[in-house]
XYZ file of C-alpha atoms in Angstrom:
519
model
C 24.343 27.923 21.578
C 22.033 29.041 18.769
C 18.282 28.604 19.204
C 18.070 26.309 16.124
C 20.790 24.024 17.482
C 19.034 23.935 20.842
C 15.801 22.854 19.131
C 17.593 20.062 17.276
C 19.237 18.836 20.444
C 15.903 18.927 22.273
C 14.291 16.769 19.562
C 17.172 14.279 19.631
C 17.078 14.103 23.420
C 13.339 13.470 23.434
C 13.821 10.541 21.043
C 16.695 9.073 23.026
C 14.785 9.328 26.313
C 11.463 7.993 24.996
C 10.732 4.886 27.072
C 8.123 3.650 24.588
C 10.595 3.278 21.705
C 12.866 0.304 21.133
C 16.544 0.919 20.390
C 15.985 0.208 16.677
C 13.044 2.601 16.580
C 15.177 5.293 18.228
C 17.885 4.729 15.617
C 15.341 5.178 12.832
C 13.906 8.394 14.262
C 17.377 9.809 14.869
C 18.303 9.071 11.250
C 15.176 10.899 10.064
C 16.161 13.930 12.098
C 19.610 13.898 10.477
C 18.091 13.730 6.983
C 15.898 16.693 7.867
C 18.973 18.860 8.448
C 20.071 18.614 4.808
C 19.134 21.169 2.180
C 16.071 20.347 0.107
C 16.360 19.805 -3.640
C 15.872 23.140 -5.448
C 12.239 23.756 -6.453
C 10.198 26.732 -7.651
C 8.589 29.288 -5.362
C 5.143 28.165 -6.547
C 5.911 24.579 -5.499
C 7.288 25.711 -2.141
C 4.075 27.616 -1.483
C 1.915 24.643 -2.504
C 3.810 22.418 -0.073
C 3.589 24.956 2.752
C -0.157 25.271 2.174
C -0.711 21.506 2.369
C -1.745 21.162 -1.275
C 1.222 18.954 -2.211
C 2.984 16.545 0.164
C 6.333 14.769 -0.289
C 5.451 12.001 2.205
C 8.445 12.810 4.430
C 10.875 10.732 2.385
C 13.847 12.929 3.320
C 15.351 16.100 1.934
C 18.044 14.302 -0.092
C 16.659 10.897 -1.221
C 19.317 8.187 -1.122
C 17.043 5.139 -1.551
C 13.815 4.494 -3.473
C 10.538 4.525 -1.612
C 9.677 0.959 -2.652
C 11.976 -1.723 -4.107
C 10.740 -4.968 -5.717
C 13.744 -7.251 -6.323
C 13.617 -10.206 -8.693
C 13.826 -12.824 -5.960
C 13.487 -15.704 -8.454
C 16.704 -14.608 -10.179
C 18.390 -14.305 -6.782
C 17.461 -17.866 -5.770
C 18.541 -19.299 -9.120
C 21.861 -17.455 -9.472
C 22.913 -16.826 -5.872
C 24.818 -13.659 -5.012
C 28.477 -12.811 -5.368
C 28.087 -9.797 -3.086
C 26.437 -11.837 -0.314
C 28.623 -14.903 -1.025
C 25.638 -17.187 -1.529
C 25.359 -20.149 -3.904
C 22.076 -20.862 -5.718
C 19.351 -22.465 -3.620
C 18.980 -26.246 -3.878
C 16.254 -27.025 -1.330
C 13.570 -25.205 0.666
C 15.790 -24.464 3.669
C 18.305 -22.830 1.312
C 15.589 -20.708 -0.268
C 14.132 -19.549 3.060
C 17.584 -18.794 4.446
C 18.663 -16.872 1.344
C 15.482 -14.796 1.305
C 15.922 -14.002 4.995
C 19.436 -12.721 4.280
C 18.483 -10.648 1.243
C 15.512 -9.032 2.990
C 17.961 -7.268 5.307
C 19.646 -5.661 2.286
C 16.496 -4.436 0.513
C 15.782 -0.792 1.397
C 12.536 1.149 1.469
C 11.218 4.363 2.929
C 10.798 2.491 6.234
C 14.242 0.801 6.082
C 12.421 -2.536 6.024
C 11.590 -4.312 2.741
C 8.037 -3.685 1.554
C 8.066 -6.555 -0.943
C 8.947 -10.135 0.032
C 8.070 -11.664 -3.307
C 5.467 -13.900 -4.942
C 6.242 -16.456 -2.275
C 4.240 -19.447 -3.470
C 5.749 -19.184 -6.941
C 9.236 -18.664 -5.468
C 9.136 -21.566 -3.012
C 7.144 -24.171 -4.930
C 10.157 -25.459 -6.951
C 11.934 -26.287 -3.683
C 9.152 -28.223 -1.928
C 10.271 -31.533 -3.423
C 9.268 -34.565 -1.351
C 8.343 -32.603 1.765
C 5.088 -33.696 3.340
C 2.291 -31.207 3.934
C 3.078 -31.220 7.649
C 6.801 -30.622 7.081
C 6.025 -27.705 4.753
C 3.536 -26.283 7.257
C 6.123 -26.277 10.047
C 8.760 -24.574 7.894
C 6.374 -21.895 6.605
C 5.059 -21.252 10.115
C 8.570 -20.755 11.507
C 9.391 -18.453 8.576
C 6.180 -16.436 9.137
C 6.961 -15.959 12.834
C 10.532 -14.942 12.003
C 9.313 -12.267 9.581
C 7.001 -10.696 12.145
C 9.565 -10.743 14.942
C 12.651 -9.571 13.040
C 11.040 -7.210 10.507
C 8.128 -5.843 12.569
C 6.606 -3.518 10.007
C 3.078 -3.811 8.606
C 4.122 -2.313 5.251
C 6.083 -5.523 4.551
C 4.100 -7.442 1.937
C 3.829 -10.994 0.542
C 1.998 -11.982 -2.658
C 0.410 -15.385 -3.398
C -1.862 -16.781 -6.156
C -3.549 -16.795 -8.614
C -2.620 -20.464 -9.184
C -3.654 -23.183 -6.773
C -0.684 -24.825 -5.077
C 0.350 -26.282 -1.742
C 2.528 -23.302 -0.758
C -0.313 -20.858 -1.376
C -2.730 -22.915 0.717
C -0.176 -23.378 3.480
C 0.511 -19.641 3.717
C -3.228 -18.942 3.963
C -3.532 -21.555 6.714
C -0.583 -20.175 8.695
C -1.649 -16.547 8.308
C -5.164 -17.230 9.619
C -3.774 -19.213 12.519
C -1.121 -16.725 13.672
C -3.080 -13.496 13.020
C 0.123 -11.425 12.917
C 0.442 -7.774 11.971
C 3.257 -8.636 9.577
C 3.603 -9.560 6.843
C 0.767 -7.925 4.954
C -0.665 -10.276 2.340
C -2.255 -10.062 -1.114
C -3.971 -12.981 -2.797
C -4.019 -12.652 -6.592
C -7.302 -13.762 -8.152
C -7.804 -14.679 -11.797
C -11.258 -16.086 -12.639
C -9.708 -18.118 -15.463
C -7.112 -19.724 -13.182
C -8.151 -19.536 -9.522
C -10.537 -22.253 -8.284
C -13.500 -20.964 -6.308
C -12.707 -23.074 -3.243
C -9.296 -21.356 -2.986
C -10.919 -17.921 -3.186
C -13.332 -19.078 -0.466
C -10.395 -19.896 1.811
C -8.945 -16.433 1.208
C -12.227 -14.626 1.900
C -12.851 -16.806 4.947
C -9.459 -15.658 6.214
C -10.659 -12.063 5.899
C -13.489 -12.918 8.287
C -10.948 -14.165 10.830
C -8.002 -11.760 10.511
C -8.861 -9.057 7.906
C -6.256 -10.534 5.545
C -5.524 -10.977 2.691
C -6.192 -8.216 0.182
C -7.743 -9.800 -2.914
C -6.177 -8.410 -6.108
C -7.768 -8.433 -9.539
C -4.886 -10.151 -11.308
C -6.045 -9.560 -14.911
C -6.337 -5.795 -14.302
C -2.801 -5.561 -12.932
C -1.371 -7.849 -15.609
C -2.978 -5.705 -18.306
C -0.900 -2.772 -17.050
C 2.454 -4.433 -16.410
C 2.420 -7.813 -18.136
C 1.936 -11.337 -16.799
C 4.098 -11.904 -13.703
C 5.805 -8.558 -14.237
C 4.514 -6.743 -11.152
C 4.083 -7.018 -7.405
C 1.743 -5.634 -4.752
C 3.771 -3.941 -2.019
C 3.386 -1.948 1.169
C -0.365 -1.451 1.672
C -1.744 -2.144 -1.812
C 0.666 -0.481 -4.250
C 1.130 -2.169 -7.629
C 4.545 -1.613 -9.219
C 6.883 -3.129 -11.842
C 8.794 -6.220 -10.727
C 12.588 -5.763 -10.605
C 11.868 -2.058 -10.167
C 9.634 -0.103 -7.845
C 8.706 3.423 -6.867
C 11.512 5.947 -6.683
C 9.237 8.439 -4.886
C 5.615 9.119 -3.923
C 4.232 12.665 -4.091
C 0.580 13.302 -3.342
C -1.943 15.985 -4.224
C -4.685 17.069 -1.802
C -7.776 17.345 -4.005
C -9.724 19.026 -1.211
C -7.267 21.921 -1.149
C -7.198 22.102 -4.952
C -11.004 22.323 -5.038
C -10.926 25.161 -2.497
C -8.923 27.195 -5.032
C -11.338 26.659 -7.939
C -14.276 28.893 -8.831
C -16.309 26.159 -10.492
C -16.154 22.576 -11.710
C -14.936 23.732 -15.131
C -12.263 25.952 -13.557
C -11.136 23.018 -11.400
C -10.962 20.540 -14.315
C -9.532 22.828 -16.973
C -7.190 25.139 -15.048
C -6.540 24.533 -11.361
C -6.037 20.748 -11.396
C -3.637 20.828 -14.393
C -1.640 23.636 -12.781
C -1.091 21.775 -9.534
C -0.429 18.534 -11.429
C 2.470 20.292 -13.123
C 3.865 21.178 -9.695
C 3.565 17.546 -8.594
C 5.606 16.537 -11.648
C 8.175 19.222 -10.786
C 8.575 17.813 -7.285
C 8.843 14.250 -8.584
C 11.552 15.285 -11.034
C 13.515 17.159 -8.384
C 13.452 14.242 -5.966
C 14.123 11.482 -8.479
C 16.952 13.457 -10.103
C 18.796 13.477 -6.777
C 18.180 9.760 -6.190
C 19.141 8.617 -9.686
C 21.886 11.110 -10.506
C 23.587 11.961 -7.205
C 22.906 9.428 -4.448
C 24.767 6.501 -6.011
C 21.998 4.048 -5.124
C 21.818 2.561 -8.613
C 25.463 1.524 -8.577
C 24.913 -0.998 -5.770
C 24.864 -4.806 -5.882
C 21.103 -5.053 -6.445
C 21.631 -3.441 -9.860
C 24.967 -5.115 -10.583
C 23.473 -8.576 -10.006
C 20.379 -7.635 -12.055
C 17.966 -8.000 -9.167
C 16.581 -4.550 -9.993
C 16.596 -2.432 -13.156
C 16.801 1.365 -12.885
C 14.475 1.755 -15.889
C 11.690 -0.096 -14.058
C 11.323 2.531 -11.316
C 8.608 5.170 -11.477
C 7.324 8.008 -9.308
C 3.847 7.519 -7.862
C 1.450 10.420 -8.441
C -0.764 10.097 -5.371
C -4.099 11.815 -4.765
C -6.401 11.996 -1.769
C -9.417 13.979 -0.605
C -11.752 13.062 -3.487
C -14.804 12.971 -1.205
C -14.187 16.497 0.070
C -13.283 17.840 -3.378
C -16.589 16.642 -4.833
C -18.550 18.154 -1.941
C -16.776 21.513 -2.287
C -17.254 21.706 -6.050
C -20.942 20.808 -5.866
C -21.470 23.480 -3.209
C -19.739 26.099 -5.361
C -22.060 25.221 -8.246
C -25.126 25.208 -5.991
C -25.810 21.596 -6.948
C -27.221 18.820 -4.761
C -25.467 15.501 -4.316
C -23.614 13.438 -1.739
C -20.463 11.536 -2.664
C -21.022 7.805 -2.357
C -24.808 8.154 -2.342
C -25.942 10.172 -5.368
C -25.175 9.437 -8.998
C -24.403 13.068 -9.849
C -21.769 13.309 -7.107
C -20.295 9.932 -7.996
C -20.072 10.827 -11.677
C -18.200 14.037 -10.829
C -15.705 11.986 -8.853
C -15.155 9.637 -11.776
C -14.711 12.633 -14.094
C -11.953 13.910 -11.795
C -10.235 10.506 -11.783
C -10.422 10.307 -15.567
C -8.954 13.811 -15.856
C -6.116 12.937 -13.486
C -5.296 9.808 -15.498
C -5.094 11.889 -18.670
C -2.919 14.532 -16.997
C -0.443 11.906 -15.775
C -0.409 10.084 -19.108
C 0.408 13.294 -20.990
C 3.189 14.533 -18.708
C 6.594 12.856 -19.091
C 8.897 12.609 -16.081
C 12.699 12.458 -15.855
C 12.900 9.029 -14.248
C 9.728 7.028 -14.827
C 8.408 3.734 -16.098
C 8.159 4.288 -19.859
C 8.912 7.965 -19.022
C 5.691 8.320 -17.026
C 4.564 8.473 -13.428
C 1.915 6.055 -12.123
C -1.376 7.377 -10.751
C -2.180 6.207 -7.225
C -5.158 6.669 -4.876
C -3.133 7.317 -1.722
C -4.427 5.766 1.491
C -3.779 8.699 3.806
C -1.323 9.245 6.646
C -1.734 9.726 10.371
C -1.428 13.518 10.141
C -4.360 14.006 7.740
C -7.088 16.111 9.336
C -10.539 16.542 7.830
C -9.674 14.816 4.582
C -10.518 11.313 3.336
C -7.897 8.947 1.858
C -7.808 8.361 -1.897
C -11.220 8.219 -3.531
C -12.896 6.570 -0.546
C -16.275 7.591 0.804
C -15.835 9.576 4.015
C -15.605 7.591 7.255
C -18.958 7.335 9.009
C -20.857 8.129 5.789
C -20.489 4.789 4.037
C -23.586 3.237 2.462
C -24.141 -0.518 2.585
C -21.206 -2.493 1.165
C -22.882 -3.321 -2.137
C -23.806 0.320 -2.780
C -20.279 1.332 -1.768
C -18.756 -1.028 -4.312
C -21.050 0.044 -7.128
C -20.347 3.713 -6.366
C -16.548 3.442 -6.304
C -15.794 0.649 -8.773
C -15.603 3.009 -11.794
C -12.576 4.759 -10.235
C -10.429 1.629 -10.124
C -9.560 1.557 -13.817
C -7.699 4.875 -13.553
C -5.189 4.041 -10.772
C -2.633 1.495 -12.039
C -0.299 1.800 -9.045
C -2.986 1.096 -6.500
C -6.423 1.991 -5.187
C -8.122 0.538 -2.147
C -11.477 0.863 -0.440
C -11.594 -0.671 3.039
C -15.064 -2.027 3.701
C -15.899 -2.580 7.366
C -18.299 -5.503 7.712
C -20.381 -6.375 10.754
C -19.125 -9.353 12.767
C -22.195 -11.387 11.812
C -20.364 -12.208 8.572
C -18.308 -14.725 10.555
C -21.358 -16.976 10.752
C -21.895 -16.566 7.004
C -18.461 -16.406 5.317
C -20.152 -17.133 1.986
C -21.410 -13.538 2.096
C -17.813 -12.267 2.158
C -16.942 -14.576 -0.745
C -19.870 -13.270 -2.783
C -19.115 -9.633 -1.916
C -15.506 -10.056 -3.019
C -16.422 -11.845 -6.221
C -18.997 -9.193 -7.052
C -16.523 -6.371 -6.390
C -13.909 -7.881 -8.701
C -16.537 -8.440 -11.414
C -17.647 -4.805 -11.024
C -14.094 -3.621 -11.770
C -12.403 -3.444 -8.378
C -8.619 -3.551 -8.642
C -8.315 -4.542 -4.973
C -10.904 -5.899 -2.531
C -10.158 -5.190 1.127
C -12.313 -5.598 4.222
C -12.183 -5.315 7.988
C -14.522 -7.247 10.260
C -15.721 -5.088 13.116
C -14.999 -7.523 15.969
C -11.456 -8.456 14.850
C -8.497 -7.229 16.871
C -6.433 -7.231 13.677
C -7.649 -4.448 11.358
C -6.420 -2.329 8.466
C -5.778 1.347 9.053
C -5.039 2.993 5.696
C -3.994 -0.331 4.212
C -1.439 -1.640 6.679
C -2.289 -3.942 9.577
C -2.510 -3.123 13.273
C -4.038 -4.607 16.397
C -6.665 -2.506 18.165
C -5.410 -3.825 21.498
C -1.925 -2.468 20.758
C -3.286 0.967 19.830
C -4.983 1.107 23.215
C -1.785 0.105 25.034
C 0.689 2.131 22.980
C 0.737 5.255 25.156
C 1.620 3.186 28.211
C 4.166 0.718 26.908
C 4.906 1.354 23.214
C 5.011 -1.502 20.702
C 7.577 -3.739 19.068
C 5.818 -3.057 15.746
C 7.126 -0.032 13.872
C 3.665 0.840 12.561
C 1.627 0.844 15.776
C 2.628 4.426 16.548
C 1.323 5.502 13.128
C -2.003 3.802 13.825
C -2.223 5.342 17.295
C -1.583 8.770 15.782
C -4.153 8.120 13.029
C -6.752 7.013 15.583
C -6.188 10.270 17.482
C -6.035 12.661 14.510
C -8.338 11.114 11.912
C -11.635 9.238 11.855
C -10.345 5.744 11.023
C -12.166 4.198 13.988
C -15.440 5.783 12.868
C -15.859 3.490 9.866
C -19.396 2.159 9.819
C -19.664 -1.581 10.348
C -22.236 -2.631 7.756
C -24.232 -5.790 7.203
C -24.258 -7.172 3.669
C -27.917 -6.324 3.260
C -30.272 -8.831 1.689
C -32.217 -6.107 -0.115
C -29.076 -5.252 -2.084
C -28.227 -8.814 -3.004
C -29.985 -9.021 -6.424
C -27.892 -6.161 -7.889
C -24.781 -7.549 -6.340
C -25.375 -11.148 -7.399
C -25.838 -9.946 -10.972
C -22.366 -8.375 -10.840
C -20.903 -11.546 -9.351
C -22.472 -13.753 -12.009
C -20.923 -11.664 -14.778
C -17.423 -12.735 -13.744
């Protein structure tokens, strides 16, 4: 037996014999091992070296992509037309709609093999509520919510609600706060012209209790994609509806900065060079998916639930905090990212440059022939590098200062950017403070507002949900959730549990209230 075959067999045996994995989890890990045996799409030597050096990462999507990373079906079309492939007639009442969605979810792929987008559920279900009483609707939504968590146990699975006020939206918020489940993840769309303040208060009060939902700046997203033409999926990724992300490739800005002689060298030469390599990798991976895998000949396309032209690669970046620190040191300049204006302005300059680089580089298979820039939330293997454009864990200023420092970045990342603010548990006795913080962040230009509360068992890791109690127990008994092992690995390898729990300080309130009042 060859040594390479012996290594493969040893890995497979270790998966099969792992007592902490469920049978389905073992199947998934075995499939990943099989994908890893295939030849990689041909790429240049320069790109190979950049990947080996940890400058560019393909997010472990497989050597020969046969499914998009994220898929956002047009569930409204599905409910109205039914499906010939699945032998389903159009929905007529709420039970039909819930049953049909449950069936289709098991046929919607993603990088995790579990759907990352479950639809704009309040908008989808509202036409089928009919004469149901509030209590009848509550019971049906609660059963549906429990089913999702138990049958599709993955915290990247995502539901959208809002910005309109309706009984389904309010019922989902009520059920989510009551059950405090890891899945599904949840985004509440907020539009100051449409969303009543008491509904936003319910959503921000929920954050105090269970760290959900994300609050999305609906007008910012709609300005990119069009009204009702997008969805928030996985952690906080904004993508075209009836399309999605065919791949996600990310660039480690820390490593790029290490290879620059100065700020000018970084901006003018090194960053553009590595951006070209990111585009090369995107093109290589999407060419295989679109031109060889056969994915876009399936029933989702044939029944017009997805459109191949509405898929785009995500150009992810991370390590902004470290990149700024490295570049300032090389120039002999003072400044601390998140705290000093000079450092913060350099970060914004980098984001602006990245947006221009992506806008001016066409891709083979993109949305309007372009990739979408994304502030990537990190993975469990990241060591010594901060996700996206976030301020480094343990170095965060007070929440208001954090928001004012990072808000200028949000305009440049159309496919998602998230800062996770960790708030002291005292906010539970003053939920109005969370409401005001959220409203101020959105008025300051935040694309997404996300917060953990320090005493909650349910927290966000890089954007997905996990229970602290399950992280602690994982090594002994595993978890039925597919994402707990990622969180346990992240807690061990990165500093996610070192986030500073901050009080919304009274001395910062005047600046913050001014931002809130401008909304």
